[in-house]
XYZ file of C-alpha atoms in Angstrom:
486
model
C 71.137 39.465 144.765
C 71.104 40.160 148.493
C 72.643 37.567 150.817
C 70.147 35.235 152.439
C 70.571 36.818 155.864
C 69.492 40.169 154.414
C 66.709 38.954 152.151
C 65.037 37.040 154.970
C 65.380 39.727 157.629
C 62.308 39.788 159.928
C 60.797 43.019 161.125
C 60.312 42.104 164.764
C 63.828 42.621 166.155
C 63.859 46.207 164.909
C 61.281 47.354 167.437
C 63.799 49.829 168.816
C 63.431 51.873 165.642
C 59.712 51.485 165.156
C 58.719 54.798 166.672
C 61.398 56.885 165.004
C 60.420 59.448 162.344
C 60.931 58.004 158.870
C 63.958 60.204 157.995
C 65.744 59.069 161.166
C 64.699 55.417 161.172
C 67.869 54.109 159.440
C 70.094 55.808 162.027
C 67.897 54.540 164.847
C 68.026 51.001 163.515
C 71.780 51.217 163.100
C 72.378 52.582 166.591
C 70.135 49.923 168.105
C 71.983 47.218 166.184
C 75.373 48.543 167.265
C 74.218 48.655 170.870
C 73.235 44.992 170.623
C 76.550 44.158 168.934
C 78.600 45.851 171.642
C 77.015 43.791 174.421
C 77.394 40.525 172.476
C 73.695 40.140 171.673
C 74.746 39.000 168.246
C 71.510 37.397 167.042
C 69.579 40.568 167.770
C 72.312 42.701 166.207
C 72.440 40.590 163.038
C 68.665 40.815 162.606
C 68.638 44.582 163.046
C 71.537 45.122 160.671
C 69.838 42.890 158.093
C 66.584 44.799 158.414
C 68.376 48.098 157.843
C 69.927 46.712 154.662
C 66.616 45.304 153.468
C 64.569 48.453 154.061
C 67.215 51.046 153.169
C 69.633 49.442 150.669
C 70.730 52.833 149.304
C 71.316 54.509 152.653
C 74.848 55.575 153.611
C 74.743 53.163 156.570
C 73.718 50.114 154.550
C 77.289 49.007 153.883
C 78.158 49.591 157.545
C 75.242 47.318 158.426
C 76.531 44.679 156.011
C 80.000 44.746 157.549
C 78.875 44.563 161.166
C 76.036 42.187 160.393
C 78.507 39.747 158.871
C 80.700 39.979 161.948
C 77.692 39.356 164.184
C 76.850 36.209 162.227
C 80.444 35.020 162.468
C 80.255 35.456 166.240
C 77.219 33.158 166.117
C 79.245 30.580 164.214
C 77.700 31.126 160.774
C 80.898 31.175 158.749
C 79.146 30.535 155.438
C 76.911 33.606 155.738
C 79.856 35.700 156.923
C 81.860 34.772 153.830
C 78.883 35.232 151.495
C 78.005 38.676 152.850
C 81.518 40.095 152.700
C 82.321 38.497 149.343
C 79.263 40.199 147.820
C 79.997 43.540 149.461
C 82.084 45.153 146.656
C 79.345 44.466 144.085
C 76.446 45.352 146.369
C 78.034 48.593 147.603
C 80.496 49.768 144.942
C 80.808 53.201 146.566
C 80.556 52.086 150.177
C 83.120 53.424 152.607
C 83.239 50.106 154.476
C 84.109 47.922 151.489
C 87.843 48.029 152.203
C 87.268 46.962 155.792
C 84.915 44.221 154.618
C 87.488 42.768 152.242
C 90.180 43.016 154.882
C 87.970 41.311 157.467
C 87.333 38.484 155.018
C 91.070 38.090 154.432
C 91.772 38.121 158.175
C 89.212 35.364 158.665
C 91.124 33.190 156.218
C 94.584 34.094 157.496
C 93.708 33.415 161.125
C 92.938 29.806 160.291
C 95.993 29.492 158.012
C 93.825 29.706 154.911
C 96.369 31.829 153.084
C 95.218 30.677 149.659
C 91.687 31.809 150.485
C 92.989 35.200 151.606
C 94.614 35.983 148.257
C 91.410 36.909 146.409
C 90.028 39.471 148.903
C 93.497 40.950 149.322
C 93.921 41.287 145.555
C 90.489 42.913 145.278
C 91.316 45.258 148.119
C 94.612 46.311 146.575
C 93.010 46.834 143.161
C 90.146 48.941 144.503
C 92.107 50.789 147.176
C 95.634 51.035 145.754
C 96.974 53.576 148.251
C 95.091 53.856 151.525
C 96.195 56.809 153.642
C 94.697 56.228 157.113
C 97.438 55.371 159.614
C 95.739 52.138 160.706
C 95.251 50.876 157.130
C 98.046 52.296 154.961
C 99.786 49.358 153.311
C 97.676 46.574 154.796
C 96.555 45.009 151.487
C 100.002 44.737 149.825
C 101.607 43.664 153.111
C 99.289 40.751 153.745
C 99.127 39.859 150.058
C 102.900 39.578 150.174
C 102.630 37.325 153.197
C 99.970 35.232 151.480
C 102.157 34.692 148.419
C 105.087 33.647 150.599
C 102.904 31.250 152.576
C 101.468 29.697 149.403
C 104.776 29.029 147.685
C 105.440 32.206 145.685
C 108.246 33.834 147.690
C 109.480 36.099 144.904
C 106.028 37.641 144.414
C 105.695 38.001 148.151
C 109.064 39.682 148.629
C 108.312 42.102 145.798
C 105.128 43.185 147.565
C 106.932 43.622 150.880
C 109.486 45.795 149.082
C 106.588 47.790 147.623
C 105.228 48.460 151.112
C 108.648 49.650 152.280
C 108.910 51.898 149.234
C 105.379 53.336 149.151
C 104.346 53.676 152.816
C 107.213 55.403 154.632
C 107.505 54.521 158.311
C 103.915 53.328 158.573
C 102.789 50.469 160.794
C 102.669 48.076 157.851
C 105.998 49.320 156.517
C 107.555 48.328 159.854
C 105.945 44.895 159.609
C 107.067 44.513 155.985
C 110.640 45.434 156.857
C 110.701 42.936 159.717
C 109.230 40.178 157.573
C 111.583 40.849 154.652
C 114.632 41.208 156.904
C 113.883 37.810 158.387
C 113.782 36.162 154.955
C 116.341 38.267 153.072
C 118.237 40.879 155.125
C 120.028 42.264 152.078
C 116.740 42.842 150.251
C 115.307 44.722 153.234
C 118.407 46.903 153.422
C 118.308 47.619 149.696
C 114.613 48.528 149.742
C 114.952 50.981 152.625
C 118.202 52.495 151.365
C 116.744 52.994 147.887
C 113.658 54.706 149.295
C 115.759 57.049 151.423
C 118.016 57.868 148.479
C 114.999 58.518 146.243
C 113.401 60.952 148.660
C 116.632 62.759 149.465
C 116.341 64.401 146.043
C 112.542 64.341 145.636
C 110.932 67.722 144.803
C 109.784 69.525 147.922
C 106.483 71.395 147.925
C 106.742 74.977 149.111
C 104.054 76.677 151.176
C 102.466 79.756 149.624
C 99.823 82.136 150.931
C 99.003 85.829 150.441
C 98.961 86.093 154.234
C 102.728 85.608 154.239
C 103.005 89.183 152.921
C 101.118 90.608 155.906
C 103.149 92.696 158.384
C 102.031 90.429 161.232
C 103.599 87.403 159.566
C 106.795 89.308 158.767
C 107.065 90.321 162.422
C 106.395 86.727 163.519
C 109.250 85.489 161.325
C 111.699 87.928 162.869
C 110.506 87.261 166.425
C 110.856 83.514 165.894
C 114.365 84.071 164.582
C 115.151 85.863 167.849
C 113.633 83.049 169.921
C 110.692 85.156 171.118
C 108.032 82.459 170.927
C 105.329 84.235 172.947
C 105.578 87.438 170.932
C 105.693 85.521 167.661
C 102.590 83.593 168.693
C 100.756 86.854 169.361
C 101.425 88.015 165.801
C 100.367 84.651 164.372
C 97.154 84.701 166.374
C 96.270 87.944 164.595
C 96.245 85.884 161.379
C 93.807 83.330 162.797
C 96.257 80.759 164.153
C 94.968 80.867 167.720
C 91.344 80.556 166.658
C 92.271 77.786 164.176
C 90.665 79.776 161.350
C 93.854 80.445 159.391
C 94.385 78.552 156.112
C 96.348 75.342 156.400
C 99.376 76.867 154.684
C 99.558 79.498 157.428
C 99.072 76.904 160.165
C 101.966 74.835 158.807
C 104.211 77.869 158.465
C 103.316 78.938 162.008
C 104.237 75.519 163.326
C 107.635 75.825 161.630
C 108.184 79.274 163.120
C 107.300 78.269 166.677
C 109.517 75.196 166.423
C 112.351 77.476 165.335
C 111.666 79.616 168.402
C 111.934 76.558 170.644
C 108.232 76.259 171.473
C 107.894 72.619 170.415
C 104.672 71.692 172.265
C 102.888 74.764 170.890
C 104.266 74.053 167.436
C 102.967 70.493 167.512
C 99.562 71.625 168.761
C 99.203 73.897 165.737
C 100.489 71.193 163.429
C 97.794 68.735 164.522
C 95.198 71.262 163.382
C 97.063 72.017 160.172
C 97.099 68.377 159.129
C 93.299 68.253 159.330
C 92.356 71.746 158.157
C 91.198 72.661 154.633
C 93.520 74.733 152.490
C 92.703 78.276 151.449
C 91.336 77.284 148.058
C 89.699 74.084 149.344
C 92.253 72.044 147.418
C 95.054 69.867 148.694
C 98.139 71.505 150.121
C 101.063 69.449 148.896
C 103.181 69.702 152.014
C 100.266 69.009 154.323
C 99.479 65.696 152.686
C 102.463 64.584 150.682
C 105.177 64.616 153.322
C 103.896 61.276 154.630
C 104.549 59.816 151.174
C 108.247 60.667 151.453
C 110.875 59.374 153.823
C 112.540 61.939 156.110
C 115.410 62.542 153.726
C 116.654 65.699 152.068
C 114.302 68.640 152.484
C 111.444 66.341 153.502
C 113.166 65.683 156.811
C 112.089 69.049 158.207
C 108.393 68.180 157.883
C 108.907 64.914 159.738
C 110.901 66.619 162.488
C 108.077 69.098 162.880
C 105.473 66.339 163.137
C 107.662 64.257 165.483
C 109.453 66.748 167.731
C 111.548 66.090 170.844
C 110.467 68.539 173.537
C 111.925 68.190 177.041
C 114.923 66.538 175.381
C 117.289 66.636 178.362
C 114.670 65.198 180.713
C 113.708 62.414 178.333
C 117.331 61.477 177.666
C 118.147 61.281 181.373
C 115.045 59.386 182.452
C 115.052 56.973 179.522
C 118.657 56.103 180.341
C 117.889 55.699 184.045
C 114.947 53.388 183.274
C 116.729 51.485 180.526
C 114.217 52.184 177.773
C 114.724 53.673 174.290
C 114.229 57.428 174.093
C 112.237 56.833 170.920
C 109.674 54.810 172.868
C 109.257 57.526 175.490
C 108.583 60.088 172.765
C 106.236 57.768 170.875
C 104.133 57.233 174.005
C 104.222 60.917 174.935
C 103.160 62.036 171.461
C 100.147 59.748 171.518
C 99.167 60.247 175.140
C 99.326 64.018 175.539
C 100.467 65.629 172.286
C 103.278 67.037 174.485
C 100.929 69.100 176.679
C 102.222 68.763 180.268
C 99.007 70.135 181.795
C 96.513 67.856 180.054
C 94.156 65.681 182.111
C 91.883 62.982 180.730
C 88.312 62.146 181.794
C 89.796 58.992 183.350
C 91.952 61.217 185.601
C 95.229 60.505 183.864
C 97.625 63.419 184.050
C 100.476 65.025 182.217
C 102.807 64.183 179.388
C 102.628 60.409 179.718
C 99.064 60.321 181.085
C 99.570 58.543 184.383
C 96.822 57.848 186.889
C 97.665 58.518 190.515
C 97.647 54.865 191.722
C 100.145 53.855 189.025
C 102.220 56.956 189.712
C 102.397 56.098 193.419
C 103.798 52.645 192.676
C 106.403 54.084 190.310
C 107.285 57.048 192.544
C 108.128 55.182 195.740
C 111.543 53.784 194.719
C 112.436 57.079 193.030
C 111.490 59.272 195.970
C 109.240 61.425 193.802
C 105.794 62.908 194.448
C 102.778 61.367 192.729
C 99.862 63.740 193.251
C 97.763 64.963 190.353
C 99.451 68.336 190.609
C 102.926 66.789 190.647
C 102.099 64.738 187.556
C 101.652 67.990 185.636
C 105.350 68.714 186.139
C 107.411 67.348 183.214
C 110.349 66.301 185.381
C 108.060 64.135 187.543
C 105.802 62.775 184.832
C 108.589 61.781 182.464
C 110.511 60.026 185.247
C 107.478 58.028 186.368
C 106.285 57.305 182.833
C 109.683 55.977 181.779
C 109.865 53.803 184.882
C 106.387 52.414 184.162
C 107.421 51.556 180.617
C 110.488 49.812 182.005
C 108.338 47.752 184.375
C 105.989 46.759 181.557
C 108.861 45.840 179.242
C 110.213 43.638 182.010
C 106.923 41.749 182.078
C 107.308 40.995 178.357
C 111.022 40.340 178.079
C 110.536 38.064 175.054
C 108.716 40.851 173.202
C 109.176 44.303 174.779
C 106.844 45.851 172.191
C 103.949 44.302 174.112
C 104.546 47.088 176.632
C 102.754 49.357 174.148
C 99.291 47.747 174.334
C 99.943 47.138 178.033
C 100.492 50.864 178.598
C 97.019 51.491 177.200
C 95.049 48.499 178.485
C 97.030 47.407 181.546
C 99.722 44.775 181.886
C 97.281 41.915 182.338
C 95.474 42.434 179.040
C 98.247 41.377 176.615
C 98.956 38.358 178.828
C 95.332 37.235 178.509
C 95.320 37.766 174.745
C 98.540 35.820 174.295
C 97.141 32.995 176.408
C 94.112 32.927 174.106
C 96.262 32.978 170.941
C 99.655 31.617 171.977
C 100.893 30.653 168.525
C 99.629 33.640 166.536
C 102.029 35.854 164.620
C 102.532 39.351 165.989
C 100.918 41.088 163.024
C 97.683 39.079 163.207
C 97.763 39.284 166.999
C 97.652 43.080 166.808
C 94.808 42.955 164.267
C 92.781 40.914 166.752
C 93.353 42.963 169.891
C 89.746 42.959 171.119
C 89.720 46.564 172.354
C 89.500 48.884 169.363
C 91.104 51.733 171.302
C 94.091 49.577 172.235
C 94.406 48.106 168.744
C 94.549 51.545 167.125
C 96.769 52.889 169.901
C 99.268 50.085 169.303
C 99.429 50.878 165.604
C 99.882 54.605 166.245
C 102.620 54.180 168.819
C 104.516 51.625 166.735
C 104.341 54.044 163.813
C 105.709 56.857 165.968
C 108.402 54.563 167.348
C 109.592 53.763 163.830
C 109.736 57.461 162.982
C 111.606 58.524 166.118
C 114.108 55.715 165.656
C 114.900 56.630 162.072
C 114.953 60.385 162.679
C 117.017 60.523 165.830
C 118.535 57.107 166.568
C 119.616 55.851 163.179
C 122.854 54.386 164.535
C 121.082 52.231 167.122
C 119.197 48.923 166.771
C 115.594 49.377 165.709
C 112.763 47.736 167.599
C 109.977 48.945 165.315
C 111.632 47.812 162.089
C 112.441 44.462 163.658
C 109.022 43.733 165.133
C 109.032 40.116 166.300
C 107.352 37.637 164.014
C 105.679 35.573 166.769
C 103.605 37.519 169.300
C 105.150 35.937 172.366
C 108.842 35.817 171.493
C 111.181 38.378 170.066
C 114.260 38.136 167.916
C 117.460 40.096 168.226
C 117.441 43.476 166.549
C 119.707 44.063 163.593
C 121.265 47.387 162.896
C 119.480 49.584 160.424
C 121.366 50.484 157.242
């Protein structure tokens, strides 16, 4: 049966959708409810979400309304209804695309108040129903937190086994980094064994080859030879004749083109094509093994080439010099650059942030003065200027969070004051839960993406140096010394 908040939903608060044509009324109700939710008018939002569920229980947005409606009620202090609504969600919406988030939200609610025993059930349900999530922000979250819950409730062996599973099954993901840090803190040898075994396994794992009839075309043959000679522009012209420039080529061709341009030294162009290839359909509308499966393998053996393609190091000499001058890890500079600009030095955002590391002019001016560098919008499009100022800014931010330099990542996105406020609000929270509760969705997702990239760049190119990503601090406000990676 429907939760009480849904069954008793009144019609009045939905006036925003009253005049909408019947086919569009669910969307209108949903958008009105979300608008109320975003400005903290939670009572109005909860009523509108409940009305959508009541009137359109089979609509694709009904489970979205359940999820957000429960959160609105929690904001109003109605914990009982929040728990009831999310607990019933898997049965009420067995095919809903928000069920995983609903179960995870329920578990977070319990974990935040140290109710680890209460978190076990939703985490177990989530893992059973969604055994291998792929989205970067979710991959590994259920087994990771279930492992934590078992450790917190007196079953350390079960917990460690789940942390090892995350390390094994979710290579270099955000939750893999957390699992490695958590396991290394409790049992360093177990963490080393788990990572070493996964790397050894994937060093000999079968590698999926790319195949396409377009590879037999003269244009592709010419592109291969031109790339071999380092003629990136001419190779790109041949590839564009196959649909690469218009993004209409099959995914296999897009991936192969990215490999060719990387071979020719055109790393930013290669990565730009790769971003499209990872989202494009394959020629036969099926799954291209390399396009999807490389993220299921560690960068070992032949799989390493796919990771190097997805995480390149353009402007290598500049980054090495400026990272050293600013005292920051090269891996962090690349992780920020990859997220901020996709390595396009000319890109400008609607917020008037410019260049590789997406700096706004006021910030650039502050960073440029001691370096004697220009800071105009035009200057920020020059890699040698942008990288220098971006690395210095990261150094300044890391200095503000000396106990936990990783807090420079959300600070880079939201400003240095934001993480300080959030830590003041939740001073004793663990780093993993602290990230989950970053109030700005953009910053929360950004932090997960950059930490993922940091883990990858460290393992690919700095394997002999201490890892920050794989030794994420357990408390949010204080770090621990890094240990060397196996």
